[in-house]
Coordinates of C-alpha atoms and ligand atoms in Angstrom, one line a residue:
M72 CA 25.7 -2.2 -5.6
S73 CA 24.2 -2.0 -9.1
H74 CA 26.1 0.1 -11.6
W75 CA 23.1 2.4 -12.0
L76 CA 22.8 3.2 -8.3
E77 CA 26.5 4.2 -8.4
L78 CA 25.9 6.4 -11.4
E79 CA 23.0 8.1 -9.7
Q80 CA 25.0 8.8 -6.6
K81 CA 27.8 10.2 -8.6
Y82 CA 25.9 12.4 -11.2
Y83 CA 22.4 13.1 -10.1
M84 CA 21.4 16.1 -7.9
R85 CA 20.7 15.0 -4.4
T86 CA 17.0 15.4 -4.5
F87 CA 15.6 11.9 -4.1
N88 CA 15.8 9.2 -1.5
R89 CA 15.1 6.4 -4.0
L90 CA 14.2 2.8 -3.3
P91 CA 17.1 0.5 -4.3
V92 CA 15.6 -0.9 -7.5
V93 CA 16.3 -0.1 -11.1
L94 CA 13.0 -0.5 -13.0
V95 CA 13.4 -1.5 -16.6
R96 CA 9.9 -2.6 -17.9
G97 CA 6.2 -2.4 -17.1
E98 CA 3.0 -4.0 -18.3
G99 CA -0.4 -3.4 -16.8
T100 CA -0.2 -3.3 -13.0
R101 CA 3.3 -4.8 -12.9
V102 CA 6.9 -3.6 -13.3
W103 CA 10.1 -5.5 -13.5
D104 CA 13.6 -4.6 -12.2
E105 CA 16.9 -5.1 -13.9
N106 CA 17.2 -8.6 -12.3
G107 CA 13.9 -9.7 -13.8
R108 CA 12.0 -9.4 -10.5
C109 CA 8.3 -8.6 -10.8
Y110 CA 6.4 -6.1 -8.6
L111 CA 2.7 -5.3 -8.2
D112 CA 2.7 -1.5 -8.6
M113 CA 0.3 0.2 -6.1
V114 CA 1.8 3.6 -6.8
A115 CA 1.7 3.9 -10.6
G116 CA 4.3 6.5 -11.0
I117 CA 2.4 8.6 -8.3
A118 CA -1.1 8.4 -9.7
V119 CA 0.2 8.8 -13.3
N120 CA -0.1 5.4 -15.0
V121 CA -3.9 5.4 -14.7
L122 CA -4.2 2.7 -17.5
G123 CA -1.3 0.7 -16.1
H124 CA 2.1 0.5 -17.7
C125 CA 2.4 0.6 -21.5
H126 CA -1.3 0.3 -22.2
P127 CA -1.8 -0.6 -25.9
A128 CA -4.0 2.4 -26.5
V129 CA -1.3 4.8 -25.2
V130 CA 1.5 3.0 -27.0
E131 CA -0.4 2.9 -30.2
A132 CA -1.3 6.7 -30.0
L133 CA 2.3 7.6 -29.2
T134 CA 3.8 5.4 -31.9
R135 CA 1.4 6.7 -34.6
Q136 CA 1.9 10.4 -33.5
A137 CA 5.7 10.0 -33.3
R138 CA 5.7 8.9 -36.9
T139 CA 3.5 11.8 -38.0
L140 CA 4.3 15.0 -36.1
I141 CA 6.0 15.3 -32.7
H142 CA 6.3 19.0 -32.0
T143 CA 5.4 22.3 -33.7
S144 CA 5.0 25.0 -30.9
N145 CA 1.8 26.9 -30.4
L146 CA 2.4 29.2 -33.3
Y147 CA 0.2 26.9 -35.3
Y148 CA -3.0 24.8 -34.9
T149 CA -2.4 21.1 -34.2
I150 CA -5.1 18.3 -34.1
P151 CA -4.4 16.2 -31.0
Q152 CA -4.4 19.4 -28.8
L153 CA -7.8 20.4 -30.1
E154 CA -9.2 16.8 -29.8
L155 CA -8.0 16.7 -26.2
A156 CA -9.4 20.1 -25.5
E157 CA -12.8 19.1 -26.8
L158 CA -12.9 15.9 -24.8
L159 CA -12.0 17.6 -21.5
I160 CA -14.5 20.4 -22.0
N161 CA -17.3 17.9 -23.0
H162 CA -16.7 15.9 -19.8
S163 CA -16.2 18.7 -17.2
C164 CA -17.7 22.0 -16.1
A165 CA -15.1 24.0 -17.9
D166 CA -15.4 26.1 -21.0
R167 CA -11.7 26.6 -21.9
V168 CA -8.4 24.9 -21.4
F169 CA -4.7 25.7 -21.6
F170 CA -2.1 22.9 -21.8
A171 CA 1.2 22.9 -19.8
N172 CA 3.7 20.2 -19.2
S173 CA 3.4 19.4 -15.5
G174 CA 1.1 19.9 -12.5
A175 CA 3.1 22.8 -11.0
E176 CA 3.0 24.6 -14.3
A177 CA -0.8 24.0 -14.6
N178 CA -1.2 25.6 -11.1
E179 CA 1.0 28.5 -12.2
G180 CA -1.4 29.1 -15.0
A181 CA -4.3 29.0 -12.5
I182 CA -2.6 31.4 -10.2
K183 CA -2.0 33.8 -13.1
L184 CA -5.6 33.6 -14.1
A185 CA -6.8 34.3 -10.6
R186 CA -4.5 37.4 -10.3
K187 CA -5.7 38.7 -13.6
Y188 CA -9.3 38.1 -12.6
G189 CA -8.7 40.0 -9.4
R190 CA -7.2 42.9 -11.3
L191 CA -10.1 43.1 -13.7
H192 CA -13.0 42.2 -11.5
R193 CA -12.1 42.7 -7.8
H194 CA -10.3 46.0 -7.6
G195 CA -6.8 44.6 -8.0
A196 CA -7.1 41.7 -5.4
Y197 CA -4.3 39.2 -5.8
E198 CA -4.1 37.1 -2.7
I199 CA -5.0 33.4 -2.8
I200 CA -6.1 31.5 0.2
T201 CA -4.7 28.0 0.5
V202 CA -4.9 25.4 3.3
T203 CA -2.6 23.4 5.5
G204 CA -1.4 20.0 4.3
S205 CA -1.9 21.0 0.7
F206 CA 0.5 20.3 -2.1
H207 CA 0.6 22.3 -5.3
G208 CA 4.1 21.9 -6.8
R209 CA 7.7 22.8 -6.5
T210 CA 8.0 26.1 -8.5
L211 CA 8.4 29.2 -6.4
A212 CA 4.7 30.3 -6.6
T213 CA 3.3 26.8 -6.2
L214 CA 5.6 26.3 -3.2
A215 CA 4.3 29.5 -1.7
A216 CA 0.8 28.0 -2.2
T217 CA 1.8 24.7 -0.6
A218 CA 1.8 26.0 3.0
Q219 CA 4.3 23.4 4.3
P220 CA 7.2 25.1 6.0
K221 CA 9.6 22.2 5.4
Y222 CA 9.3 22.7 1.6
Q223 CA 9.5 26.5 1.8
E224 CA 12.2 27.3 4.4
P225 CA 15.3 26.6 2.3
F226 CA 14.1 28.8 -0.5
A227 CA 12.8 31.9 1.4
P228 CA 11.6 34.5 0.6
M229 CA 8.5 33.0 -0.9
P230 CA 6.6 35.0 -3.5
E231 CA 3.9 37.1 -1.9
G232 CA 0.2 36.7 -2.3
F233 CA -0.6 33.5 -0.5
R234 CA -2.2 33.0 2.8
S235 CA -2.9 29.6 4.4
V236 CA -5.6 28.6 6.9
P237 CA -6.5 25.2 8.4
F238 CA -8.0 22.6 6.1
N239 CA -11.7 21.8 6.4
D240 CA -12.3 25.0 8.5
L241 CA -14.7 27.3 6.7
E242 CA -14.8 29.9 9.5
A243 CA -11.0 30.3 9.3
L244 CA -11.2 30.7 5.6
Q245 CA -14.0 33.3 6.0
A246 CA -12.0 35.2 8.6
A247 CA -8.9 35.2 6.4
T248 CA -10.8 36.8 3.4
T249 CA -10.0 40.5 2.9
E250 CA -10.4 43.0 0.0
R251 CA -7.0 41.6 -1.2
T252 CA -8.4 38.1 -1.7
C253 CA -9.0 36.9 -5.3
A254 CA -9.3 33.2 -5.0
V255 CA -9.3 30.0 -2.9
L256 CA -7.1 27.1 -3.9
L257 CA -8.0 23.6 -2.6
E258 CA -7.6 19.8 -3.3
V259 CA -10.8 17.7 -3.0
V260 CA -8.6 15.0 -1.5
Q261 CA -5.1 16.0 -0.4
G262 CA -2.7 13.5 -1.9
E263 CA 0.9 14.3 -0.8
S264 CA -0.1 14.8 2.9
G265 CA -1.5 11.2 2.9
V266 CA -5.0 11.1 1.4
H267 CA -7.0 13.6 3.5
L268 CA -10.6 14.2 2.3
A269 CA -12.3 17.5 2.2
D270 CA -15.8 17.4 3.8
G271 CA -18.6 17.9 1.3
D272 CA -20.3 20.5 3.6
Y273 CA -17.0 22.4 3.7
L274 CA -16.6 22.4 0.0
R275 CA -20.2 23.5 -0.6
G276 CA -19.6 26.2 2.1
V277 CA -16.4 27.4 0.3
R278 CA -18.3 27.5 -3.0
A279 CA -21.1 29.6 -1.5
W280 CA -18.6 32.0 0.2
C281 CA -16.7 32.4 -3.1
D282 CA -20.0 33.2 -4.9
Q283 CA -21.0 35.7 -2.2
H284 CA -17.7 37.6 -2.4
N285 CA -16.8 37.3 -6.1
L286 CA -13.8 35.0 -5.4
L287 CA -12.7 32.3 -7.7
L288 CA -12.7 28.7 -6.5
I289 CA -9.7 26.9 -7.9
L290 CA -9.6 23.1 -7.4
D291 CA -6.3 21.3 -7.8
E292 CA -7.4 18.0 -9.4
I293 CA -3.9 17.0 -10.5
Q294 CA -3.9 13.8 -8.4
T295 CA -7.7 13.4 -8.0
G296 CA -8.7 13.8 -11.6
M297 CA -9.0 11.1 -14.4
G298 CA -11.3 8.8 -12.5
R299 CA -8.9 8.3 -9.6
T300 CA -11.5 8.9 -6.8
G301 CA -14.4 7.1 -8.5
R302 CA -15.7 10.1 -10.6
F303 CA -13.9 11.5 -13.6
L304 CA -13.3 14.6 -11.5
A305 CA -13.5 14.6 -7.7
Y306 CA -15.6 17.7 -7.4
E307 CA -18.5 15.7 -9.0
H308 CA -18.9 13.8 -5.6
H309 CA -20.0 17.0 -3.9
G310 CA -22.4 18.8 -6.2
I311 CA -20.2 21.8 -6.8
E312 CA -18.3 23.2 -9.7
P313 CA -15.0 25.1 -9.5
D314 CA -14.3 28.3 -11.6
I315 CA -10.9 26.9 -12.4
F316 CA -9.3 23.5 -12.0
T317 CA -6.0 21.9 -12.9
M318 CA -5.1 18.4 -14.1
A319 CA -1.8 16.7 -14.8
K320 CA -0.5 13.4 -13.4
G321 CA -2.7 10.8 -15.2
L322 CA -3.9 13.0 -18.0
A323 CA -1.7 11.5 -20.7
G324 CA -1.3 8.0 -19.2
G325 CA 2.4 8.5 -18.3
V326 CA 3.5 11.2 -20.7
P327 CA 4.3 14.7 -19.1
I328 CA 1.3 17.1 -19.5
G329 CA -0.6 19.6 -17.4
A330 CA -3.9 21.5 -18.0
V331 CA -5.6 24.5 -16.5
L332 CA -9.3 24.6 -17.2
A333 CA -11.7 27.4 -16.5
K334 CA -15.3 28.6 -16.9
E335 CA -15.7 31.3 -19.4
R336 CA -15.9 34.1 -16.8
A337 CA -12.6 33.1 -15.3
A338 CA -10.8 32.4 -18.6
V339 CA -9.5 36.0 -18.7
F340 CA -6.2 35.5 -20.5
T341 CA -5.8 37.5 -23.7
P342 CA -3.0 37.0 -26.3
G343 CA 0.4 37.5 -24.8
D344 CA -0.6 36.8 -21.2
H345 CA 0.5 33.2 -21.1
G346 CA 2.2 30.6 -23.2
S347 CA 4.4 27.5 -23.5
T348 CA 6.8 26.1 -26.0
F349 CA 5.9 22.5 -25.4
G350 CA 2.5 22.8 -23.7
G351 CA -0.2 21.0 -25.7
N352 CA 2.4 19.4 -28.0
P353 CA 1.0 16.8 -30.4
L354 CA 2.8 13.8 -28.8
A355 CA 1.6 14.5 -25.3
C356 CA -1.9 15.3 -26.4
A357 CA -2.2 12.2 -28.6
A358 CA -1.4 10.2 -25.5
G359 CA -4.0 12.3 -23.5
V360 CA -6.7 11.7 -26.1
A361 CA -6.1 7.9 -26.0
T362 CA -6.0 7.9 -22.2
V363 CA -9.2 10.0 -21.6
R364 CA -11.1 8.0 -24.3
T365 CA -10.2 4.7 -22.7
I366 CA -11.2 5.9 -19.2
L367 CA -14.5 7.1 -20.5
E368 CA -15.3 4.1 -22.8
Q369 CA -14.4 1.5 -20.1
D370 CA -15.9 3.6 -17.3
L371 CA -12.8 3.2 -15.3
A372 CA -14.1 5.8 -12.8
A373 CA -16.8 3.4 -11.8
H374 CA -14.3 0.5 -11.7
S375 CA -12.1 2.7 -9.5
A376 CA -15.0 3.4 -7.1
R377 CA -15.7 -0.4 -6.8
V378 CA -12.2 -1.7 -6.5
G379 CA -11.3 1.2 -4.2
R380 CA -14.2 0.3 -1.9
Y381 CA -13.0 -3.3 -1.8
L382 CA -9.4 -2.2 -1.0
L383 CA -10.7 0.0 1.9
E384 CA -12.8 -3.0 3.2
Q385 CA -9.8 -5.3 3.0
L386 CA -7.5 -2.9 4.7
R387 CA -10.1 -2.3 7.5
A388 CA -10.4 -6.0 7.9
L389 CA -6.6 -6.2 8.3
Q390 CA -6.7 -3.3 10.7
A391 CA -9.2 -5.2 12.9
R392 CA -6.6 -8.0 13.4
Q393 CA -3.3 -5.9 13.1
P394 CA -2.8 -3.3 15.9
A395 CA 0.0 -1.7 13.9
I396 CA -2.6 0.0 11.7
A397 CA -4.1 3.1 13.3
Q398 CA -6.4 4.4 10.5
V399 CA -7.5 3.6 7.0
R400 CA -8.9 6.3 4.6
G401 CA -9.6 6.8 1.0
L402 CA -11.9 7.6 -1.9
G403 CA -11.8 5.4 -5.0
L404 CA -8.3 4.2 -5.7
M405 CA -6.7 6.9 -3.6
V406 CA -6.1 5.1 -0.3
A407 CA -3.8 5.5 2.7
F408 CA -3.3 4.0 6.1
D409 CA -1.5 5.3 9.1
L410 CA 0.6 3.2 11.4
T411 CA 0.7 3.7 15.1
T412 CA 4.5 4.2 14.9
D413 CA 7.0 5.9 12.6
R414 CA 7.8 2.8 10.6
A415 CA 6.3 3.6 7.2
A416 CA 9.6 3.6 5.4
E417 CA 10.4 0.1 6.8
V418 CA 7.0 -1.1 5.6
V419 CA 7.6 0.2 2.1
R420 CA 11.0 -1.5 2.0
G421 CA 9.6 -4.8 3.4
A422 CA 6.8 -4.8 0.9
L423 CA 9.2 -4.1 -1.9
Q424 CA 11.3 -7.1 -1.0
R425 CA 8.1 -9.1 -1.2
G426 CA 7.2 -7.8 -4.6
L427 CA 4.8 -4.9 -3.8
I428 CA 5.3 -1.2 -4.5
L429 CA 3.9 1.2 -1.9
N430 CA 4.6 4.8 -1.1
N431 CA 5.1 6.5 2.3
T432 CA 4.0 10.1 2.4
G433 CA 5.2 10.6 5.9
P434 CA 6.9 8.8 8.7
R435 CA 3.7 6.8 9.6
T436 CA 1.6 7.0 6.5
I437 CA 1.4 4.7 3.5
R438 CA -0.3 5.8 0.3
M439 CA -1.7 3.7 -2.6
V440 CA -2.6 5.3 -6.0
P441 CA -2.5 2.2 -8.2
P442 CA -3.5 1.9 -11.9
L443 CA -7.3 2.2 -12.3
I444 CA -7.3 -1.2 -14.0
L445 CA -6.5 -2.9 -10.7
T446 CA -8.6 -6.0 -10.0
E447 CA -10.0 -7.3 -6.8
A448 CA -7.7 -10.3 -7.0
E449 CA -4.8 -7.9 -7.1
V450 CA -6.2 -6.1 -4.1
D451 CA -6.1 -9.5 -2.2
E452 CA -2.5 -10.0 -3.3
A453 CA -1.5 -6.5 -2.2
V454 CA -3.3 -6.7 1.2
A455 CA -1.8 -10.2 1.8
I456 CA 1.7 -8.8 1.3
I457 CA 1.0 -5.8 3.5
A458 CA -0.3 -8.2 6.2
E459 CA 2.9 -10.4 6.0
T460 CA 5.2 -7.3 6.0
L461 CA 3.5 -5.9 9.1
A462 CA 3.5 -9.3 10.9
D463 CA 7.3 -9.7 10.1
L464 CA 8.4 -6.2 11.2
P465 CA 11.3 -6.7 13.6
A466 CA 10.7 -5.5 17.1
A467 CA 11.6 -1.8 17.3
Ligands
PLP417 C1 1.8 16.1 -8.1 C2 0.9 17.2 -7.7 C3 1.3 18.5 -8.1 C4 2.6 18.8 -8.8 O1 2.6 18.2 -10.1 P1 4.1 18.1 -10.8 O2 3.7 17.5 -12.1 O3 5.0 17.3 -9.9 O4 4.6 19.5 -10.9 C5 0.4 19.6 -7.8 N1 -0.7 19.3 -7.1 C6 -1.1 18.1 -6.7 C7 -2.4 17.9 -6.0 C8 -0.3 17.0 -7.0 O5 -0.6 15.8 -6.6

């Protein structure tokens, strides 16, 4: 066993079932392990490396910023933070932004905004309606919002103020609304549960319901944002605008960052309500500016739509001749397929041995969230390896 695997087993908290590779270098859509083996990366650090690994624009921005000013706190004005703020506001429906350091932290900010809004504008309402199969993070409040008992049970009791209803069921959401409700929190495409799409009619219905009852619509765009689904933000597919939305994962091309964005009427924080030592730090924001500019300049959202459609087509063609695949779904470069049996972990390991990185979100579901720079030739390469892996699965 590699020395590094032994060190992990000895020293690291037992939180991850990692694949047995030590990754040491990345470039574009490829990563290399400590033995020099190359892999095509269809996971991209879980939808994080949107420009691929070590993109020159990100490396250049980080290097320049690291030589200039790394951190100051938010006691002062800094330039990359304000450049990134302006870029995001100019390319979204939001009027104001707050930067955090992760997705969960961005969602915490959104939850606090919704509660303060309820206090000010809905007679003290504080409850947030979430949906089954969602994922919003691992802090206590975002875990309470996540509505998946397996994540919550070991850490009970959960913070109050969250109520979950079935996904894509407008009537259930309407029935769960009370005078205590202040907001609805949704993903446009659920990522961690294995790429499940919200219906357009459902989203428009939720938007109308929120308008009718003075509830805030919060969209978690942490995984779907940054061009992932074929639009810069996934809500753009459906002709609606949220009151609040959150971003993280791909926002700084691989550097930790999170953001909560809101329309003016929902941006109810006043000085002292919220803060962060690191949030919006010059290093992370310089990487964010480089990443967002590159995505916009190269129209990687349109590229993601095109290559994602091709990936779906190729997987559906494979499904037609490979009975192990039960279903294929996706939007842009956020794609998954279900197997007919619980063998997703075996498929991930088999593909890894053949030089392809995949991710299983459940016992029979494989997810792909590759860099947005992925080419059609690389789709062919990935699908060929998936086909070979499925064909070679030992009889169960
Ligand atoms: C990853 C993810 C989060 C949590 O982000 P972290 O940076 O891991 O805290 C929240 N919501 C969605 C939709 C995600 O995909």
